[in-house]
Amino acid sequence: MVTLTINGSEHKVEAEPDMPLLWAIRDLVGLTGTKFGCGMAQCGACTVLLDGAPVRSCQTFIGDVGNAKVTTIEGLSGKVAETVQTVWADLDVPQCGYCQSGQIISATDLLTNNPRPTDDDIDAAMTGNLCRCATYHRIRAGIHEAAKRLEA
């Protein structure tokens, strides 16, 4: 039995400590916004926040989470997160949307830590978040627009 704090709630999950956090979130807790993409921490679809830092949940084992707080796309909140999500909708950033939970979590983390990112900052923060539909120009525009709105 492992206890995980996900989106502010404690969840006792019956699983081995080497189970990837992704599967605990999706299959045992029932939060399906975090996606499986590659299983090798290369695509970013499974990105969640672990004590506020982005991690790939497909390669983070529940036994390693300890007392850390996990935030999924369903629990992402606050001014920065809400602004990013609003801009994503306003600018039609996603195409198919499959990668967007990881994109939004990474963009929110970037803007939380760097309210005026340059294109190079965006590239560095978003590296490893792949978009099958190649909407990278819309993702970049969305991050810049969110930064503008947050300044106002």
Short mmCIF file of N, CA, C and O in Angstrom, two decimals, residues 19 22 32 34 67 77 81 91 98 123 145 147-149:
data_model
loop_
_atom_site.label_atom_id
_atom_site.label_comp_id
_atom_site.label_asym_id
_atom_site.label_seq_id
_atom_site.Cartn_x
_atom_site.Cartn_y
_atom_site.Cartn_z
N MET A 19 5.71 0.63 -9.56
CA MET A 19 4.69 1.00 -10.55
C MET A 19 4.92 2.45 -10.96
O MET A 19 5.11 3.32 -10.11
N LEU A 22 2.36 7.31 -13.52
CA LEU A 22 1.35 7.48 -14.57
C LEU A 22 0.21 6.48 -14.41
O LEU A 22 -0.96 6.84 -14.48
N THR A 32 -7.63 10.74 -15.82
CA THR A 32 -7.14 10.35 -17.14
C THR A 32 -6.63 11.50 -17.99
O THR A 32 -6.32 11.31 -19.16
N THR A 34 -3.74 12.99 -17.64
CA THR A 34 -2.33 12.72 -17.89
C THR A 34 -2.26 11.56 -18.88
O THR A 34 -2.84 10.52 -18.64
N ASN A 67 6.51 11.72 0.25
CA ASN A 67 5.51 12.68 0.71
C ASN A 67 5.29 13.82 -0.26
O ASN A 67 4.61 14.79 0.08
N SER A 77 -4.09 24.76 -10.94
CA SER A 77 -4.93 25.92 -10.67
C SER A 77 -4.05 27.13 -10.36
O SER A 77 -2.83 27.02 -10.31
N ALA A 81 -1.85 29.21 -14.23
CA ALA A 81 -2.45 28.05 -14.89
C ALA A 81 -3.74 28.42 -15.60
O ALA A 81 -3.96 28.02 -16.75
N LEU A 91 -6.56 30.97 -28.47
CA LEU A 91 -5.71 30.93 -29.67
C LEU A 91 -5.82 29.60 -30.41
O LEU A 91 -5.09 29.38 -31.38
N TYR A 98 -3.88 15.69 -27.72
CA TYR A 98 -3.36 14.58 -26.93
C TYR A 98 -2.20 15.00 -26.01
O TYR A 98 -2.14 14.60 -24.86
N ASP A 123 12.00 27.46 -25.67
CA ASP A 123 12.57 26.24 -26.25
C ASP A 123 13.15 25.34 -25.17
O ASP A 123 12.92 24.13 -25.17
N GLU A 145 1.58 35.07 -25.32
CA GLU A 145 0.31 35.76 -25.04
C GLU A 145 -0.05 35.64 -23.56
O GLU A 145 -0.51 36.60 -22.94
N ALA A 147 2.03 35.31 -21.09
CA ALA A 147 2.96 36.20 -20.38
C ALA A 147 2.46 37.64 -20.45
O ALA A 147 2.48 38.36 -19.45
N LYS A 148 1.99 38.06 -21.63
CA LYS A 148 1.46 39.41 -21.80
C LYS A 148 0.25 39.65 -20.90
O LYS A 148 0.14 40.67 -20.23
N ARG A 149 -0.66 38.70 -20.90
CA ARG A 149 -1.88 38.84 -20.10
C ARG A 149 -1.57 38.84 -18.60
O ARG A 149 -2.24 39.52 -17.83
#
